Amino acid sequence: EAGVAQSPRYKIIEKRQSVAFWCNPISGHATLYWYQQILGQGPKLLIQFQNNGVVDDSQLPKDRFSAERLKGVDSTLKIQPAKLEDSAVYLCASSLEINQPQHFGDGTRLSIL
Amino acid sequence: SQKIEQNSEALNIQEGKTATLTCNYTNYSPAYLQWYRQDPGRGPVFLLLIRENEKEKRKERLKVTFDTTLKQSLFHITASQPADSATYLCALSTNAGKSTFGDGTTLTVKP
């Protein structure tokens, strides 16, 4: 089966600019996750979707981050405006259902100048 | 607050030996625990999942234990190989599927 697809792989922007990341999960997977991974740390959950509804977004900085999952398939994560501290790898993962193993994409590496 | 601690330092072992990685947690009652492998520049890859009512799980050369009294999981790789060199992450999850990851342990297996 095809894995989780993410794009772009790399993005460099200046602070205060906006950026968007795209994720296409494994076909048929109901649960989709966005994580932020800072160098040397483990992934930190930003938002979790079940189909097209939000299950958890308690750690999403809502003043600048937004995410949507239209039609319960693809998802986009947006940052506006970006801050220097947002430099990280943004990982998307999907699972067949909640409480099932997660399958990760290779992430988008974001650098803020 | 919730805290997950994995081996504080990198782990270096000789090929053929057993690698043992630890994952300790506090202020958390996970429904299940997962172990992932992460190579540089890649996303984590799922290895094993163990639920709160299970004591041990095995898969080929991998074994994971889960002690909810000690609040600890141990992850073993037997007959280790240089190809096992990577960062290993443990993740604790609630029944709602919300997962909290540790910061990982970097394992190096020397030939």
PDB file of C-alpha atoms in Angstrom:
ATOM      1  CA  GLU A   1       0.000   0.000   0.000  1.00  0.00           C
ATOM      2  CA  ALA A   2       1.145   3.553  -0.616  1.00  0.00           C
ATOM      3  CA  GLY A   3       2.421   5.349   2.466  1.00  0.00           C
ATOM      4  CA  VAL A   4       1.557   8.744   3.896  1.00  0.00           C
ATOM      5  CA  ALA A   5       2.514  11.459   1.412  1.00  0.00           C
ATOM      6  CA  GLN A   6       3.604  14.907   2.531  1.00  0.00           C
ATOM      7  CA  SER A   7       4.672  18.002   0.619  1.00  0.00           C
ATOM      8  CA  PRO A   8       6.761  19.983   0.370  1.00  0.00           C
ATOM      9  CA  ARG A   9       9.786  18.174   1.829  1.00  0.00           C
ATOM     10  CA  TYR A  10      11.573  21.390   2.650  1.00  0.00           C
ATOM     11  CA  LYS A  11      10.449  24.984   3.092  1.00  0.00           C
ATOM     12  CA  ILE A  12      12.408  28.120   3.955  1.00  0.00           C
ATOM     13  CA  ILE A  13      10.524  31.308   4.803  1.00  0.00           C
ATOM     14  CA  GLU A  14      11.115  34.519   6.689  1.00  0.00           C
ATOM     15  CA  LYS A  15       9.474  35.214  10.019  1.00  0.00           C
ATOM     16  CA  ARG A  16       5.995  36.687   9.808  1.00  0.00           C
ATOM     17  CA  GLN A  17       5.344  34.976   6.467  1.00  0.00           C
ATOM     18  CA  SER A  18       2.741  32.263   6.071  1.00  0.00           C
ATOM     19  CA  VAL A  19       3.257  28.630   5.048  1.00  0.00           C
ATOM     20  CA  ALA A  20       1.085  25.594   4.361  1.00  0.00           C
ATOM     21  CA  PHE A  21       1.800  21.883   4.469  1.00  0.00           C
ATOM     22  CA  TRP A  22      -0.175  19.148   2.761  1.00  0.00           C
ATOM     23  CA  CYS A  23      -0.769  15.535   3.796  1.00  0.00           C
ATOM     24  CA  ASN A  24      -2.382  12.621   1.975  1.00  0.00           C
ATOM     25  CA  PRO A  25      -2.956   9.719   4.392  1.00  0.00           C
ATOM     26  CA  ILE A  26      -3.098   6.036   3.606  1.00  0.00           C
ATOM     27  CA  SER A  27      -6.334   5.216   1.824  1.00  0.00           C
ATOM     28  CA  GLY A  28      -9.069   4.175   4.227  1.00  0.00           C
ATOM     29  CA  HIS A  29      -7.386   5.533   7.339  1.00  0.00           C
ATOM     30  CA  ALA A  30      -9.921   7.372   9.468  1.00  0.00           C
ATOM     31  CA  THR A  31      -7.539   8.993  11.932  1.00  0.00           C
ATOM     32  CA  LEU A  32      -5.036  11.654  10.931  1.00  0.00           C
ATOM     33  CA  TYR A  33      -2.439  13.383  13.117  1.00  0.00           C
ATOM     34  CA  TRP A  34      -0.141  16.381  12.746  1.00  0.00           C
ATOM     35  CA  TYR A  35       3.004  16.481  14.879  1.00  0.00           C
ATOM     36  CA  GLN A  36       5.776  19.019  15.375  1.00  0.00           C
ATOM     37  CA  GLN A  37       9.260  17.581  15.946  1.00  0.00           C
ATOM     38  CA  ILE A  38      12.005  19.922  17.089  1.00  0.00           C
ATOM     39  CA  LEU A  39      15.574  18.706  16.607  1.00  0.00           C
ATOM     40  CA  GLY A  40      16.584  16.301  19.372  1.00  0.00           C
ATOM     41  CA  GLN A  41      13.037  15.892  20.691  1.00  0.00           C
ATOM     42  CA  GLY A  42      10.185  13.474  20.152  1.00  0.00           C
ATOM     43  CA  PRO A  43       7.139  14.358  18.045  1.00  0.00           C
ATOM     44  CA  LYS A  44       4.612  16.612  19.772  1.00  0.00           C
ATOM     45  CA  LEU A  45       0.955  16.211  18.825  1.00  0.00           C
ATOM     46  CA  LEU A  46      -0.593  19.363  17.374  1.00  0.00           C
ATOM     47  CA  ILE A  47      -3.978  18.099  16.187  1.00  0.00           C
ATOM     48  CA  GLN A  48      -5.811  14.807  15.717  1.00  0.00           C
ATOM     49  CA  PHE A  49      -8.718  14.244  13.313  1.00  0.00           C
ATOM     50  CA  GLN A  50     -11.200  11.392  13.223  1.00  0.00           C
ATOM     51  CA  ASN A  51     -12.584  11.482   9.672  1.00  0.00           C
ATOM     52  CA  ASN A  52     -13.144  15.236   9.210  1.00  0.00           C
ATOM     53  CA  GLY A  53     -13.819  16.062  12.862  1.00  0.00           C
ATOM     54  CA  VAL A  54     -11.249  17.303  15.382  1.00  0.00           C
ATOM     55  CA  VAL A  55     -10.600  14.895  18.284  1.00  0.00           C
ATOM     56  CA  ASP A  56      -7.832  16.855  20.023  1.00  0.00           C
ATOM     57  CA  ASP A  57      -6.215  20.217  19.302  1.00  0.00           C
ATOM     58  CA  SER A  58      -5.244  21.129  22.861  1.00  0.00           C
ATOM     59  CA  GLN A  59      -1.584  21.727  21.927  1.00  0.00           C
ATOM     60  CA  LEU A  60      -2.223  23.643  18.713  1.00  0.00           C
ATOM     61  CA  PRO A  61      -1.219  27.355  18.989  1.00  0.00           C
ATOM     62  CA  LYS A  62      -4.523  28.528  17.603  1.00  0.00           C
ATOM     63  CA  ASP A  63      -3.495  32.154  17.299  1.00  0.00           C
ATOM     64  CA  ARG A  64      -1.185  31.199  14.429  1.00  0.00           C
ATOM     65  CA  PHE A  65      -1.764  27.572  13.465  1.00  0.00           C
ATOM     66  CA  SER A  66      -4.801  26.151  11.706  1.00  0.00           C
ATOM     67  CA  ALA A  67      -5.583  22.773  10.173  1.00  0.00           C
ATOM     68  CA  GLU A  68      -8.392  21.250   8.222  1.00  0.00           C
ATOM     69  CA  ARG A  69      -9.290  17.870   6.810  1.00  0.00           C
ATOM     70  CA  LEU A  70     -11.849  18.296   4.112  1.00  0.00           C
ATOM     71  CA  LYS A  71     -13.958  15.270   3.143  1.00  0.00           C
ATOM     72  CA  GLY A  72     -12.088  13.211   5.712  1.00  0.00           C
ATOM     73  CA  VAL A  73      -9.124  12.524   3.437  1.00  0.00           C
ATOM     74  CA  ASP A  74      -6.340  15.042   2.692  1.00  0.00           C
ATOM     75  CA  SER A  75      -5.310  17.582   5.282  1.00  0.00           C
ATOM     76  CA  THR A  76      -3.499  20.914   5.339  1.00  0.00           C
ATOM     77  CA  LEU A  77      -1.692  22.605   8.215  1.00  0.00           C
ATOM     78  CA  LYS A  78      -1.088  26.344   8.016  1.00  0.00           C
ATOM     79  CA  ILE A  79       1.075  28.721  10.020  1.00  0.00           C
ATOM     80  CA  GLN A  80       0.370  32.448   9.827  1.00  0.00           C
ATOM     81  CA  PRO A  81       2.427  34.374  10.803  1.00  0.00           C
ATOM     82  CA  ALA A  82       5.496  32.193  11.350  1.00  0.00           C
ATOM     83  CA  LYS A  83       7.887  32.750  14.243  1.00  0.00           C
ATOM     84  CA  LEU A  84      11.514  31.688  14.588  1.00  0.00           C
ATOM     85  CA  GLU A  85      10.479  29.059  17.176  1.00  0.00           C
ATOM     86  CA  ASP A  86       8.347  27.299  14.540  1.00  0.00           C
ATOM     87  CA  SER A  87      11.482  25.916  12.879  1.00  0.00           C
ATOM     88  CA  ALA A  88      10.938  22.162  13.063  1.00  0.00           C
ATOM     89  CA  VAL A  89       9.881  19.093  11.100  1.00  0.00           C
ATOM     90  CA  TYR A  90       6.115  18.787  10.675  1.00  0.00           C
ATOM     91  CA  LEU A  91       5.028  15.169  10.527  1.00  0.00           C
ATOM     92  CA  CYS A  92       1.713  13.800   9.368  1.00  0.00           C
ATOM     93  CA  ALA A  93       0.558  10.338  10.442  1.00  0.00           C
ATOM     94  CA  SER A  94      -2.541   8.249   9.867  1.00  0.00           C
ATOM     95  CA  SER A  95      -4.047   5.146  11.415  1.00  0.00           C
ATOM     96  CA  LEU A  96      -6.862   2.841  10.406  1.00  0.00           C
ATOM     97  CA  GLU A  97      -8.764   3.820  13.529  1.00  0.00           C
ATOM     98  CA  ILE A  98      -8.070   5.371  16.912  1.00  0.00           C
ATOM     99  CA  ASN A  99      -5.929   3.026  19.049  1.00  0.00           C
ATOM    100  CA  GLN A 100      -4.216   1.527  16.025  1.00  0.00           C
ATOM    101  CA  PRO A 101      -0.535   1.891  15.015  1.00  0.00           C
ATOM    102  CA  GLN A 102       0.342   5.160  13.334  1.00  0.00           C
ATOM    103  CA  HIS A 103       1.978   5.382   9.906  1.00  0.00           C
ATOM    104  CA  PHE A 104       4.116   8.465   9.405  1.00  0.00           C
ATOM    105  CA  GLY A 105       5.153  10.445   6.373  1.00  0.00           C
ATOM    106  CA  ASP A 106       8.726  11.718   6.132  1.00  0.00           C
ATOM    107  CA  GLY A 107       7.686  15.221   7.122  1.00  0.00           C
ATOM    108  CA  THR A 108       8.262  18.784   5.981  1.00  0.00           C
ATOM    109  CA  ARG A 109      11.382  20.474   7.312  1.00  0.00           C
ATOM    110  CA  LEU A 110      10.580  24.135   7.959  1.00  0.00           C
ATOM    111  CA  SER A 111      13.293  26.722   8.445  1.00  0.00           C
ATOM    112  CA  ILE A 112      12.418  30.257   9.531  1.00  0.00           C
ATOM    113  CA  LEU A 113      14.951  32.998   8.751  1.00  0.00           C
TER     114      LEU A 113
ATOM    115  CA  SER B   1       2.479  17.182  34.778  1.00  0.00           C
ATOM    116  CA  GLN B   2       2.948  14.143  32.536  1.00  0.00           C
ATOM    117  CA  LYS B   3       6.527  13.111  31.991  1.00  0.00           C
ATOM    118  CA  ILE B   4       8.127  10.425  29.804  1.00  0.00           C
ATOM    119  CA  GLU B   5      11.791   9.577  30.207  1.00  0.00           C
ATOM    120  CA  GLN B   6      13.821   7.376  27.923  1.00  0.00           C
ATOM    121  CA  ASN B   7      17.481   6.376  28.385  1.00  0.00           C
ATOM    122  CA  SER B   8      19.098   9.723  29.044  1.00  0.00           C
ATOM    123  CA  GLU B   9      22.161   8.962  26.965  1.00  0.00           C
ATOM    124  CA  ALA B  10      22.895   7.267  23.703  1.00  0.00           C
ATOM    125  CA  LEU B  11      23.361   3.506  23.856  1.00  0.00           C
ATOM    126  CA  ASN B  12      26.369   1.859  22.213  1.00  0.00           C
ATOM    127  CA  ILE B  13      26.594  -1.926  22.018  1.00  0.00           C
ATOM    128  CA  GLN B  14      28.515  -4.599  20.160  1.00  0.00           C
ATOM    129  CA  GLU B  15      26.943  -6.561  17.325  1.00  0.00           C
ATOM    130  CA  GLY B  16      25.270  -9.745  18.521  1.00  0.00           C
ATOM    131  CA  LYS B  17      24.494  -8.416  21.995  1.00  0.00           C
ATOM    132  CA  THR B  18      21.037  -7.583  23.340  1.00  0.00           C
ATOM    133  CA  ALA B  19      20.069  -3.917  23.442  1.00  0.00           C
ATOM    134  CA  THR B  20      17.696  -2.883  26.234  1.00  0.00           C
ATOM    135  CA  LEU B  21      15.972   0.498  26.075  1.00  0.00           C
ATOM    136  CA  THR B  22      13.852   1.923  28.885  1.00  0.00           C
ATOM    137  CA  CYS B  23      10.795   4.137  28.936  1.00  0.00           C
ATOM    138  CA  ASN B  24       9.621   5.477  32.308  1.00  0.00           C
ATOM    139  CA  TYR B  25       6.602   7.670  32.844  1.00  0.00           C
ATOM    140  CA  THR B  26       4.923   9.622  35.631  1.00  0.00           C
ATOM    141  CA  ASN B  27       1.495  11.191  36.122  1.00  0.00           C
ATOM    142  CA  TYR B  28       0.054   9.147  33.274  1.00  0.00           C
ATOM    143  CA  SER B  29      -2.251   6.154  32.943  1.00  0.00           C
ATOM    144  CA  PRO B  30      -1.836   5.023  29.348  1.00  0.00           C
ATOM    145  CA  ALA B  31      -4.255   2.652  27.671  1.00  0.00           C
ATOM    146  CA  TYR B  32      -1.423   1.367  25.507  1.00  0.00           C
ATOM    147  CA  LEU B  33       2.215   1.993  24.664  1.00  0.00           C
ATOM    148  CA  GLN B  34       3.997   1.930  21.316  1.00  0.00           C
ATOM    149  CA  TRP B  35       7.606   1.741  20.184  1.00  0.00           C
ATOM    150  CA  TYR B  36       8.802   3.384  16.968  1.00  0.00           C
ATOM    151  CA  ARG B  37      12.086   3.499  15.099  1.00  0.00           C
ATOM    152  CA  GLN B  38      13.269   6.732  13.466  1.00  0.00           C
ATOM    153  CA  ASP B  39      16.152   7.087  11.030  1.00  0.00           C
ATOM    154  CA  PRO B  40      17.708  10.496  10.240  1.00  0.00           C
ATOM    155  CA  GLY B  41      15.542  12.531   7.894  1.00  0.00           C
ATOM    156  CA  ARG B  42      12.688  10.025   7.987  1.00  0.00           C
ATOM    157  CA  GLY B  43       9.408   9.716   9.827  1.00  0.00           C
ATOM    158  CA  PRO B  44       8.994   7.229  12.706  1.00  0.00           C
ATOM    159  CA  VAL B  45       8.210   3.629  11.772  1.00  0.00           C
ATOM    160  CA  PHE B  46       5.904   1.553  13.979  1.00  0.00           C
ATOM    161  CA  LEU B  47       7.459  -1.495  15.658  1.00  0.00           C
ATOM    162  CA  LEU B  48       5.275  -2.825  18.500  1.00  0.00           C
ATOM    163  CA  LEU B  49       2.135  -1.935  20.446  1.00  0.00           C
ATOM    164  CA  ILE B  50       1.362  -3.288  23.922  1.00  0.00           C
ATOM    165  CA  ARG B  51      -1.866  -2.654  25.820  1.00  0.00           C
ATOM    166  CA  GLU B  52      -2.221  -1.970  29.546  1.00  0.00           C
ATOM    167  CA  ASN B  53      -3.526  -5.481  30.279  1.00  0.00           C
ATOM    168  CA  GLU B  54      -0.587  -7.151  28.488  1.00  0.00           C
ATOM    169  CA  LYS B  55       2.747  -7.897  30.112  1.00  0.00           C
ATOM    170  CA  GLU B  56       4.880  -8.799  27.115  1.00  0.00           C
ATOM    171  CA  LYS B  57       4.855  -8.741  23.309  1.00  0.00           C
ATOM    172  CA  ARG B  58       7.318 -10.247  20.855  1.00  0.00           C
ATOM    173  CA  LYS B  59       8.018  -9.816  17.158  1.00  0.00           C
ATOM    174  CA  GLU B  60      10.982 -11.592  15.621  1.00  0.00           C
ATOM    175  CA  ARG B  61      14.081 -10.205  17.462  1.00  0.00           C
ATOM    176  CA  LEU B  62      12.053  -7.576  19.317  1.00  0.00           C
ATOM    177  CA  LYS B  63      10.445  -7.850  22.735  1.00  0.00           C
ATOM    178  CA  VAL B  64       8.604  -5.249  24.764  1.00  0.00           C
ATOM    179  CA  THR B  65       7.407  -5.438  28.364  1.00  0.00           C
ATOM    180  CA  PHE B  66       4.940  -3.152  30.100  1.00  0.00           C
ATOM    181  CA  ASP B  67       4.756  -2.816  33.888  1.00  0.00           C
ATOM    182  CA  THR B  68       1.949  -0.434  34.877  1.00  0.00           C
ATOM    183  CA  THR B  69       2.897  -0.730  38.567  1.00  0.00           C
ATOM    184  CA  LEU B  70       6.477   0.397  37.974  1.00  0.00           C
ATOM    185  CA  LYS B  71       5.263   2.737  35.191  1.00  0.00           C
ATOM    186  CA  GLN B  72       7.928   1.366  32.915  1.00  0.00           C
ATOM    187  CA  SER B  73       8.358  -0.304  29.539  1.00  0.00           C
ATOM    188  CA  LEU B  74      11.472  -2.148  28.417  1.00  0.00           C
ATOM    189  CA  PHE B  75      12.291  -2.681  24.742  1.00  0.00           C
ATOM    190  CA  HIS B  76      14.769  -5.415  23.825  1.00  0.00           C
ATOM    191  CA  ILE B  77      16.531  -6.127  20.522  1.00  0.00           C
ATOM    192  CA  THR B  78      18.266  -9.499  20.609  1.00  0.00           C
ATOM    193  CA  ALA B  79      21.182 -10.474  18.351  1.00  0.00           C
ATOM    194  CA  SER B  80      21.592  -6.820  17.438  1.00  0.00           C
ATOM    195  CA  GLN B  81      22.967  -5.803  14.040  1.00  0.00           C
ATOM    196  CA  PRO B  82      24.528  -2.563  12.745  1.00  0.00           C
ATOM    197  CA  ALA B  83      21.308  -2.087  10.725  1.00  0.00           C
ATOM    198  CA  ASP B  84      19.453  -1.722  14.035  1.00  0.00           C
ATOM    199  CA  SER B  85      21.276   1.565  14.658  1.00  0.00           C
ATOM    200  CA  ALA B  86      18.619   4.297  14.876  1.00  0.00           C
ATOM    201  CA  THR B  87      16.663   6.400  17.340  1.00  0.00           C
ATOM    202  CA  TYR B  88      13.916   4.523  19.173  1.00  0.00           C
ATOM    203  CA  LEU B  89      10.869   6.377  20.460  1.00  0.00           C
ATOM    204  CA  CYS B  90       8.296   5.248  22.974  1.00  0.00           C
ATOM    205  CA  ALA B  91       4.792   6.719  22.881  1.00  0.00           C
ATOM    206  CA  LEU B  92       2.061   6.522  25.505  1.00  0.00           C
ATOM    207  CA  SER B  93      -1.520   6.734  24.309  1.00  0.00           C
ATOM    208  CA  THR B  94      -4.922   7.323  25.848  1.00  0.00           C
ATOM    209  CA  ASN B  95      -8.078   5.474  24.866  1.00  0.00           C
ATOM    210  CA  ALA B  96      -8.870   8.427  22.600  1.00  0.00           C
ATOM    211  CA  GLY B  97      -5.659   7.763  20.712  1.00  0.00           C
ATOM    212  CA  LYS B  98      -3.861  10.884  21.902  1.00  0.00           C
ATOM    213  CA  SER B  99      -0.162   9.966  21.916  1.00  0.00           C
ATOM    214  CA  THR B 100       2.666  11.525  23.885  1.00  0.00           C
ATOM    215  CA  PHE B 101       6.178  10.668  22.676  1.00  0.00           C
ATOM    216  CA  GLY B 102       9.420  10.489  24.610  1.00  0.00           C
ATOM    217  CA  ASP B 103      12.522  12.172  23.228  1.00  0.00           C
ATOM    218  CA  GLY B 104      14.013   8.886  22.076  1.00  0.00           C
ATOM    219  CA  THR B 105      17.173   6.878  22.643  1.00  0.00           C
ATOM    220  CA  THR B 106      19.860   6.725  19.960  1.00  0.00           C
ATOM    221  CA  LEU B 107      21.206   3.210  19.573  1.00  0.00           C
ATOM    222  CA  THR B 108      24.490   2.477  17.815  1.00  0.00           C
ATOM    223  CA  VAL B 109      25.432  -1.147  17.121  1.00  0.00           C
ATOM    224  CA  LYS B 110      29.118  -1.557  16.334  1.00  0.00           C
ATOM    225  CA  PRO B 111      30.371  -4.405  14.120  1.00  0.00           C
TER     226      PRO B 111
END
